[in-house]
Amino acid sequence: MSSAMFGAVESGIIYAIMALGVYLSFRILDFPDLTVDGSFVTGAAITAILIVNGTNPFFATLLAIGAGFIAGCITGLLHTKGKINPLLAGILMMIALYSINLRIMGRSNVPLLNEESIFTKIEAFFTSTGLDALFASMAAAIGLQNLTSTWSVLISMLVVTALIKVVTDLFLRTQIGLALRATGDNKRMIRSFSANTDQLTILGLGLSNALVALAGALIAQYSSFADVGMGIGMIIIGLASVIIGEAIFGTKTIAVTTFAVVGGAIVYRIVVSLALRVDFLETGDMKLITAVIVIAALVLPQLIDGQKERRRKKKKRLQQETKINEMKKGGEGYASTKSNSQSI
């Protein structure tokens, strides 16, 4: 049970990178980008085929990021220059990427079981420097022994995801980042300041899909395979992470929101892992579980807010009734005093 939760946290941290990409398109640009389902596989496919052919895994991952950026930019061009509906532009790019990904891989599945990846290199580094033994002893000291054979994946991905989160926060506070946020909020307003909303949209979608492709490349190396169907439903997983995180951690500032997205991705993987341990659920029910989680994340906050609003209105009504009753009593007292003075 504990090892399964540890694996869920590990994968959740990697998927958090993809969730940050979805956050950029879905929340910042207000663009429902379905390219994600294709660009995730593009990142995995390019990385896998390059590693199999002897390319350094770090360089292969960088090329995957570039391919994801290009895919996002093409979606942006279809929408801004081709005047295609945002949803349709994403669907068209997703469909095109399916065939492109098959071309890249040459077959539907590329195994990486005996290949050197980023994680094998990091694990070797942690072992040679003694970092793995150090983290294992620290975990044992607090009663968390025998959770994993290596701490390299968790620690390295925590550092990478935290770095991407901080860079995203800083970028969204720059002039370009503020313009991106304004484009998602109100295009007409930002155009009045002579900003090129088309270029901003293309840039935002490129960055979003670059992060998604990075997540795909890392997941392929983490899972030791790349499959043409591994991206199905990625947009839903990303949205689930964003919505769950916002519901749990809030959205007061950009820094809090990006932290919420990362936390939401981890919580999502833990919830799915727990759900799959239920006797009557199977691995094939994963998409159903995802749909139920998203529905719950969307509906529950509205129900809670509605309940709070009803309580607030009820409290306000009671206060008004109390005030009216006090005024009536005051009026009756004044009338009684006046009547007594007149009789005297």
mmCIF file of N, CA and C in Angstrom, residues 6-106:
data_model
loop_
_atom_site.group_PDB
_atom_site.id
_atom_site.type_symbol
_atom_site.label_atom_id
_atom_site.label_comp_id
_atom_site.label_asym_id
_atom_site.label_seq_id
_atom_site.Cartn_x
_atom_site.Cartn_y
_atom_site.Cartn_z
ATOM 1 N N PHE A 6 3.712 5.753 -2.859
ATOM 2 C CA PHE A 6 4.981 6.383 -3.217
ATOM 3 C C PHE A 6 5.096 6.496 -4.735
ATOM 4 N N GLY A 7 4.724 5.426 -5.442
ATOM 5 C CA GLY A 7 4.735 5.458 -6.908
ATOM 6 C C GLY A 7 3.763 6.481 -7.461
ATOM 7 N N ALA A 8 2.607 6.629 -6.796
ATOM 8 C CA ALA A 8 1.618 7.614 -7.231
ATOM 9 C C ALA A 8 2.160 9.034 -7.070
ATOM 10 N N VAL A 9 2.877 9.274 -5.976
ATOM 11 C CA VAL A 9 3.479 10.593 -5.754
ATOM 12 C C VAL A 9 4.553 10.866 -6.801
ATOM 13 N N GLU A 10 5.394 9.865 -7.083
ATOM 14 C CA GLU A 10 6.439 10.019 -8.101
ATOM 15 C C GLU A 10 5.847 10.401 -9.454
ATOM 16 N N SER A 11 4.869 9.620 -9.915
ATOM 17 C CA SER A 11 4.264 9.905 -11.222
ATOM 18 C C SER A 11 3.478 11.208 -11.190
ATOM 19 N N GLY A 12 2.867 11.506 -10.032
ATOM 20 C CA GLY A 12 2.109 12.750 -9.905
ATOM 21 C C GLY A 12 2.978 13.976 -10.078
ATOM 22 N N ILE A 13 4.203 13.927 -9.557
ATOM 23 C CA ILE A 13 5.130 15.059 -9.700
ATOM 24 C C ILE A 13 5.502 15.267 -11.165
ATOM 25 N N ILE A 14 5.665 14.162 -11.910
ATOM 26 C CA ILE A 14 5.984 14.292 -13.343
ATOM 27 C C ILE A 14 4.770 14.832 -14.098
ATOM 28 N N TYR A 15 3.585 14.285 -13.800
ATOM 29 C CA TYR A 15 2.369 14.764 -14.464
ATOM 30 C C TYR A 15 2.062 16.213 -14.107
ATOM 31 N N ALA A 16 2.608 16.697 -12.988
ATOM 32 C CA ALA A 16 2.396 18.090 -12.599
ATOM 33 C C ALA A 16 2.963 19.046 -13.645
ATOM 34 N N ILE A 17 4.039 18.637 -14.333
ATOM 35 C CA ILE A 17 4.610 19.465 -15.407
ATOM 36 C C ILE A 17 3.594 19.614 -16.533
ATOM 37 N N MET A 18 2.934 18.496 -16.871
ATOM 38 C CA MET A 18 1.892 18.539 -17.893
ATOM 39 C C MET A 18 0.714 19.405 -17.431
ATOM 40 N N ALA A 19 0.368 19.310 -16.145
ATOM 41 C CA ALA A 19 -0.734 20.102 -15.603
ATOM 42 C C ALA A 19 -0.423 21.595 -15.664
ATOM 43 N N LEU A 20 0.841 21.967 -15.445
ATOM 44 C CA LEU A 20 1.232 23.376 -15.568
ATOM 45 C C LEU A 20 1.061 23.866 -17.004
ATOM 46 N N GLY A 21 1.352 22.983 -17.970
ATOM 47 C CA GLY A 21 1.134 23.329 -19.373
ATOM 48 C C GLY A 21 -0.342 23.545 -19.675
ATOM 49 N N VAL A 22 -1.176 22.656 -19.149
ATOM 50 C CA VAL A 22 -2.631 22.797 -19.338
ATOM 51 C C VAL A 22 -3.131 24.068 -18.660
ATOM 52 N N TYR A 23 -2.562 24.391 -17.513
ATOM 53 C CA TYR A 23 -2.943 25.613 -16.795
ATOM 54 C C TYR A 23 -2.682 26.852 -17.653
ATOM 55 N N LEU A 24 -1.540 26.870 -18.363
ATOM 56 C CA LEU A 24 -1.214 28.023 -19.204
ATOM 57 C C LEU A 24 -2.249 28.236 -20.304
ATOM 58 N N SER A 25 -2.687 27.151 -20.931
ATOM 59 C CA SER A 25 -3.652 27.292 -22.026
ATOM 60 C C SER A 25 -5.082 27.438 -21.504
ATOM 61 N N PHE A 26 -5.427 26.644 -20.508
ATOM 62 C CA PHE A 26 -6.821 26.586 -20.038
ATOM 63 C C PHE A 26 -7.197 27.780 -19.170
ATOM 64 N N ARG A 27 -6.318 28.160 -18.242
ATOM 65 C CA ARG A 27 -6.627 29.244 -17.313
ATOM 66 C C ARG A 27 -6.055 30.595 -17.762
ATOM 67 N N ILE A 28 -4.797 30.607 -18.175
ATOM 68 C CA ILE A 28 -4.165 31.883 -18.527
ATOM 69 C C ILE A 28 -4.712 32.416 -19.850
ATOM 70 N N LEU A 29 -4.739 31.561 -20.895
ATOM 71 C CA LEU A 29 -5.205 32.005 -22.209
ATOM 72 C C LEU A 29 -6.692 31.774 -22.441
ATOM 73 N N ASP A 30 -7.336 31.027 -21.542
ATOM 74 C CA ASP A 30 -8.747 30.661 -21.714
ATOM 75 C C ASP A 30 -8.962 29.979 -23.066
ATOM 76 N N PHE A 31 -8.060 29.030 -23.372
ATOM 77 C CA PHE A 31 -8.056 28.339 -24.666
ATOM 78 C C PHE A 31 -8.179 26.834 -24.410
ATOM 79 N N PRO A 32 -9.299 26.209 -24.814
ATOM 80 C CA PRO A 32 -9.475 24.752 -24.613
ATOM 81 C C PRO A 32 -8.646 23.970 -25.634
ATOM 82 N N ASP A 33 -7.378 23.733 -25.315
ATOM 83 C CA ASP A 33 -6.420 23.180 -26.274
ATOM 84 C C ASP A 33 -6.344 21.651 -26.188
ATOM 85 N N LEU A 34 -6.935 20.979 -27.159
ATOM 86 C CA LEU A 34 -6.892 19.519 -27.198
ATOM 87 C C LEU A 34 -5.629 18.986 -27.865
ATOM 88 N N THR A 35 -4.738 19.885 -28.286
ATOM 89 C CA THR A 35 -3.448 19.457 -28.823
ATOM 90 C C THR A 35 -2.680 18.623 -27.807
ATOM 91 N N VAL A 36 -2.977 18.856 -26.531
ATOM 92 C CA VAL A 36 -2.284 18.179 -25.422
ATOM 93 C C VAL A 36 -2.249 16.665 -25.612
ATOM 94 N N ASP A 37 -3.365 16.068 -26.036
ATOM 95 C CA ASP A 37 -3.420 14.613 -26.214
ATOM 96 C C ASP A 37 -2.410 14.125 -27.257
ATOM 97 N N GLY A 38 -2.081 14.992 -28.218
ATOM 98 C CA GLY A 38 -1.115 14.609 -29.247
ATOM 99 C C GLY A 38 0.304 14.992 -28.894
ATOM 100 N N SER A 39 0.504 16.209 -28.343
ATOM 101 C CA SER A 39 1.856 16.681 -28.042
ATOM 102 C C SER A 39 2.487 15.888 -26.903
ATOM 103 N N PHE A 40 1.684 15.343 -26.008
ATOM 104 C CA PHE A 40 2.212 14.478 -24.939
ATOM 105 C C PHE A 40 2.892 13.251 -25.552
ATOM 106 N N VAL A 41 2.227 12.641 -26.529
ATOM 107 C CA VAL A 41 2.790 11.469 -27.202
ATOM 108 C C VAL A 41 3.976 11.873 -28.077
ATOM 109 N N THR A 42 3.911 13.062 -28.674
ATOM 110 C CA THR A 42 5.028 13.531 -29.499
ATOM 111 C C THR A 42 6.309 13.605 -28.681
ATOM 112 N N GLY A 43 6.197 14.161 -27.472
ATOM 113 C CA GLY A 43 7.360 14.215 -26.589
ATOM 114 C C GLY A 43 7.886 12.833 -26.257
ATOM 115 N N ALA A 44 6.963 11.910 -25.964
ATOM 116 C CA ALA A 44 7.372 10.540 -25.632
ATOM 117 C C ALA A 44 7.967 9.836 -26.839
ATOM 118 N N ALA A 45 7.353 10.001 -28.011
ATOM 119 C CA ALA A 45 7.793 9.311 -29.229
ATOM 120 C C ALA A 45 9.183 9.760 -29.659
ATOM 121 N N ILE A 46 9.398 11.073 -29.701
ATOM 122 C CA ILE A 46 10.700 11.593 -30.125
ATOM 123 C C ILE A 46 11.797 11.144 -29.166
ATOM 124 N N THR A 47 11.523 11.253 -27.868
ATOM 125 C CA THR A 47 12.523 10.842 -26.876
ATOM 126 C C THR A 47 12.839 9.357 -26.996
ATOM 127 N N ALA A 48 11.802 8.523 -27.120
ATOM 128 C CA ALA A 48 11.996 7.072 -27.170
ATOM 129 C C ALA A 48 12.793 6.653 -28.397
ATOM 130 N N ILE A 49 12.420 7.173 -29.562
ATOM 131 C CA ILE A 49 13.081 6.730 -30.791
ATOM 132 C C ILE A 49 14.535 7.228 -30.852
ATOM 133 N N LEU A 50 14.791 8.410 -30.291
ATOM 134 C CA LEU A 50 16.157 8.923 -30.268
ATOM 135 C C LEU A 50 17.033 8.132 -29.294
ATOM 136 N N ILE A 51 16.466 7.795 -28.138
ATOM 137 C CA ILE A 51 17.225 7.010 -27.155
ATOM 138 C C ILE A 51 17.555 5.628 -27.708
ATOM 139 N N VAL A 52 16.585 5.006 -28.377
ATOM 140 C CA VAL A 52 16.811 3.691 -28.975
ATOM 141 C C VAL A 52 17.934 3.744 -30.007
ATOM 142 N N ASN A 53 18.043 4.886 -30.687
ATOM 143 C CA ASN A 53 19.076 5.040 -31.711
ATOM 144 C C ASN A 53 20.379 5.624 -31.163
ATOM 145 N N GLY A 54 20.527 5.628 -29.836
ATOM 146 C CA GLY A 54 21.797 5.989 -29.221
ATOM 147 C C GLY A 54 22.003 7.444 -28.873
ATOM 148 N N THR A 55 20.962 8.269 -28.957
ATOM 149 C CA THR A 55 21.098 9.687 -28.620
ATOM 150 C C THR A 55 21.095 9.869 -27.107
ATOM 151 N N ASN A 56 21.856 10.853 -26.643
ATOM 152 C CA ASN A 56 21.868 11.177 -25.219
ATOM 153 C C ASN A 56 20.445 11.509 -24.759
ATOM 154 N N PRO A 57 19.964 10.902 -23.657
ATOM 155 C CA PRO A 57 18.574 11.119 -23.227
ATOM 156 C C PRO A 57 18.249 12.570 -22.885
ATOM 157 N N PHE A 58 19.227 13.325 -22.371
ATOM 158 C CA PHE A 58 18.991 14.734 -22.054
ATOM 159 C C PHE A 58 18.780 15.536 -23.340
ATOM 160 N N PHE A 59 19.592 15.264 -24.355
ATOM 161 C CA PHE A 59 19.443 15.952 -25.636
ATOM 162 C C PHE A 59 18.129 15.545 -26.312
ATOM 163 N N ALA A 60 17.778 14.256 -26.215
ATOM 164 C CA ALA A 60 16.522 13.770 -26.788
ATOM 165 C C ALA A 60 15.324 14.466 -26.135
ATOM 166 N N THR A 61 15.404 14.674 -24.828
ATOM 167 C CA THR A 61 14.320 15.353 -24.106
ATOM 168 C C THR A 61 14.207 16.809 -24.539
ATOM 169 N N LEU A 62 15.341 17.473 -24.772
ATOM 170 C CA LEU A 62 15.321 18.861 -25.254
ATOM 171 C C LEU A 62 14.664 18.959 -26.625
ATOM 172 N N LEU A 63 14.974 18.007 -27.512
ATOM 173 C CA LEU A 63 14.346 17.991 -28.842
ATOM 174 C C LEU A 63 12.843 17.758 -28.725
ATOM 175 N N ALA A 64 12.428 16.926 -27.768
ATOM 176 C CA ALA A 64 11.006 16.680 -27.546
ATOM 177 C C ALA A 64 10.295 17.956 -27.106
ATOM 178 N N ILE A 65 10.947 18.737 -26.251
ATOM 179 C CA ILE A 65 10.377 20.016 -25.808
ATOM 180 C C ILE A 65 10.184 20.944 -27.008
ATOM 181 N N GLY A 66 11.186 20.991 -27.879
ATOM 182 C CA GLY A 66 11.084 21.824 -29.077
ATOM 183 C C GLY A 66 9.947 21.398 -29.987
ATOM 184 N N ALA A 67 9.771 20.078 -30.145
ATOM 185 C CA ALA A 67 8.683 19.571 -30.989
ATOM 186 C C ALA A 67 7.333 19.934 -30.406
ATOM 187 N N GLY A 68 7.206 19.848 -29.085
ATOM 188 C CA GLY A 68 5.953 20.239 -28.437
ATOM 189 C C GLY A 68 5.656 21.711 -28.634
ATOM 190 N N PHE A 69 6.703 22.534 -28.551
ATOM 191 C CA PHE A 69 6.531 23.979 -28.765
ATOM 192 C C PHE A 69 6.026 24.258 -30.178
ATOM 193 N N ILE A 70 6.607 23.580 -31.162
ATOM 194 C CA ILE A 70 6.180 23.766 -32.558
ATOM 195 C C ILE A 70 4.729 23.340 -32.748
ATOM 196 N N ALA A 71 4.350 22.210 -32.144
ATOM 197 C CA ALA A 71 2.964 21.724 -32.262
ATOM 198 C C ALA A 71 1.983 22.742 -31.689
ATOM 199 N N GLY A 72 2.320 23.311 -30.534
ATOM 200 C CA GLY A 72 1.450 24.324 -29.937
ATOM 201 C C GLY A 72 1.361 25.572 -30.792
ATOM 202 N N CYS A 73 2.492 25.987 -31.372
ATOM 203 C CA CYS A 73 2.495 27.166 -32.237
ATOM 204 C C CYS A 73 1.629 26.958 -33.479
ATOM 205 N N ILE A 74 1.650 25.747 -34.028
ATOM 206 C CA ILE A 74 0.816 25.456 -35.201
ATOM 207 C C ILE A 74 -0.663 25.554 -34.840
ATOM 208 N N THR A 75 -1.026 25.043 -33.672
ATOM 209 C CA THR A 75 -2.420 25.173 -33.206
ATOM 210 C C THR A 75 -2.789 26.644 -33.091
ATOM 211 N N GLY A 76 -1.864 27.439 -32.545
ATOM 212 C CA GLY A 76 -2.111 28.873 -32.432
ATOM 213 C C GLY A 76 -2.267 29.541 -33.789
ATOM 214 N N LEU A 77 -1.464 29.130 -34.760
ATOM 215 C CA LEU A 77 -1.572 29.691 -36.114
ATOM 216 C C LEU A 77 -2.895 29.318 -36.765
ATOM 217 N N LEU A 78 -3.340 28.065 -36.560
ATOM 218 C CA LEU A 78 -4.625 27.639 -37.114
ATOM 219 C C LEU A 78 -5.766 28.500 -36.577
ATOM 220 N N HIS A 79 -5.652 28.855 -35.294
ATOM 221 C CA HIS A 79 -6.714 29.665 -34.671
ATOM 222 C C HIS A 79 -6.621 31.136 -35.047
ATOM 223 N N THR A 80 -5.407 31.706 -34.947
ATOM 224 C CA THR A 80 -5.266 33.154 -35.143
ATOM 225 C C THR A 80 -5.232 33.559 -36.613
ATOM 226 N N LYS A 81 -4.470 32.828 -37.408
ATOM 227 C CA LYS A 81 -4.340 33.186 -38.823
ATOM 228 C C LYS A 81 -5.359 32.466 -39.702
ATOM 229 N N GLY A 82 -5.675 31.225 -39.326
ATOM 230 C CA GLY A 82 -6.661 30.480 -40.099
ATOM 231 C C GLY A 82 -8.085 30.725 -39.673
ATOM 232 N N LYS A 83 -8.263 31.491 -38.569
ATOM 233 C CA LYS A 83 -9.594 31.839 -38.046
ATOM 234 C C LYS A 83 -10.446 30.600 -37.748
ATOM 235 N N ILE A 84 -9.768 29.541 -37.269
ATOM 236 C CA ILE A 84 -10.474 28.310 -36.906
ATOM 237 C C ILE A 84 -10.834 28.361 -35.432
ATOM 238 N N ASN A 85 -11.996 27.864 -35.103
ATOM 239 C CA ASN A 85 -12.452 27.807 -33.712
ATOM 240 C C ASN A 85 -11.385 27.145 -32.827
ATOM 241 N N PRO A 86 -11.132 27.675 -31.618
ATOM 242 C CA PRO A 86 -10.069 27.125 -30.759
ATOM 243 C C PRO A 86 -10.197 25.617 -30.511
ATOM 244 N N LEU A 87 -11.407 25.180 -30.229
ATOM 245 C CA LEU A 87 -11.627 23.761 -29.953
ATOM 246 C C LEU A 87 -11.326 22.919 -31.182
ATOM 247 N N LEU A 88 -11.802 23.376 -32.346
ATOM 248 C CA LEU A 88 -11.586 22.639 -33.584
ATOM 249 C C LEU A 88 -10.107 22.644 -33.981
ATOM 250 N N ALA A 89 -9.430 23.768 -33.763
ATOM 251 C CA ALA A 89 -7.994 23.853 -34.088
ATOM 252 C C ALA A 89 -7.213 22.822 -33.278
ATOM 253 N N GLY A 90 -7.538 22.680 -31.993
ATOM 254 C CA GLY A 90 -6.878 21.692 -31.149
ATOM 255 C C GLY A 90 -7.159 20.271 -31.589
ATOM 256 N N ILE A 91 -8.415 20.021 -31.973
ATOM 257 C CA ILE A 91 -8.799 18.675 -32.426
ATOM 258 C C ILE A 91 -8.053 18.319 -33.717
ATOM 259 N N LEU A 92 -7.992 19.264 -34.644
ATOM 260 C CA LEU A 92 -7.303 19.017 -35.915
ATOM 261 C C LEU A 92 -5.822 18.710 -35.686
ATOM 262 N N MET A 93 -5.191 19.464 -34.806
ATOM 263 C CA MET A 93 -3.770 19.235 -34.531
ATOM 264 C C MET A 93 -3.570 17.908 -33.816
ATOM 265 N N MET A 94 -4.475 17.575 -32.921
ATOM 266 C CA MET A 94 -4.386 16.299 -32.207
ATOM 267 C C MET A 94 -4.476 15.129 -33.181
ATOM 268 N N ILE A 95 -5.405 15.205 -34.138
ATOM 269 C CA ILE A 95 -5.564 14.144 -35.136
ATOM 270 C C ILE A 95 -4.321 14.045 -36.011
ATOM 271 N N ALA A 96 -3.796 15.203 -36.429
ATOM 272 C CA ALA A 96 -2.597 15.210 -37.272
ATOM 273 C C ALA A 96 -1.410 14.604 -36.527
ATOM 274 N N LEU A 97 -1.291 14.925 -35.248
ATOM 275 C CA LEU A 97 -0.166 14.419 -34.461
ATOM 276 C C LEU A 97 -0.214 12.907 -34.271
ATOM 277 N N TYR A 98 -1.405 12.324 -34.305
ATOM 278 C CA TYR A 98 -1.502 10.866 -34.165
ATOM 279 C C TYR A 98 -0.716 10.178 -35.287
ATOM 280 N N SER A 99 -0.942 10.631 -36.522
ATOM 281 C CA SER A 99 -0.217 10.053 -37.664
ATOM 282 C C SER A 99 1.264 10.412 -37.620
ATOM 283 N N ILE A 100 1.566 11.657 -37.217
ATOM 284 C CA ILE A 100 2.968 12.084 -37.125
ATOM 285 C C ILE A 100 3.710 11.242 -36.088
ATOM 286 N N ASN A 101 3.067 10.987 -34.953
ATOM 287 C CA ASN A 101 3.702 10.187 -33.899
ATOM 288 C C ASN A 101 3.960 8.749 -34.365
ATOM 289 N N LEU A 102 3.022 8.200 -35.130
ATOM 290 C CA LEU A 102 3.227 6.863 -35.697
ATOM 291 C C LEU A 102 4.409 6.851 -36.655
ATOM 292 N N ARG A 103 4.519 7.917 -37.446
ATOM 293 C CA ARG A 103 5.647 8.036 -38.379
ATOM 294 C C ARG A 103 6.963 8.108 -37.614
ATOM 295 N N ILE A 104 6.965 8.881 -36.538
ATOM 296 C CA ILE A 104 8.192 9.055 -35.749
ATOM 297 C C ILE A 104 8.649 7.726 -35.162
ATOM 298 N N MET A 105 7.705 6.985 -34.566
ATOM 299 C CA MET A 105 8.060 5.738 -33.893
ATOM 300 C C MET A 105 8.239 4.578 -34.863
ATOM 301 N N GLY A 106 7.541 4.615 -35.988
ATOM 302 C CA GLY A 106 7.624 3.519 -36.948
ATOM 303 C C GLY A 106 6.740 2.345 -36.585
#
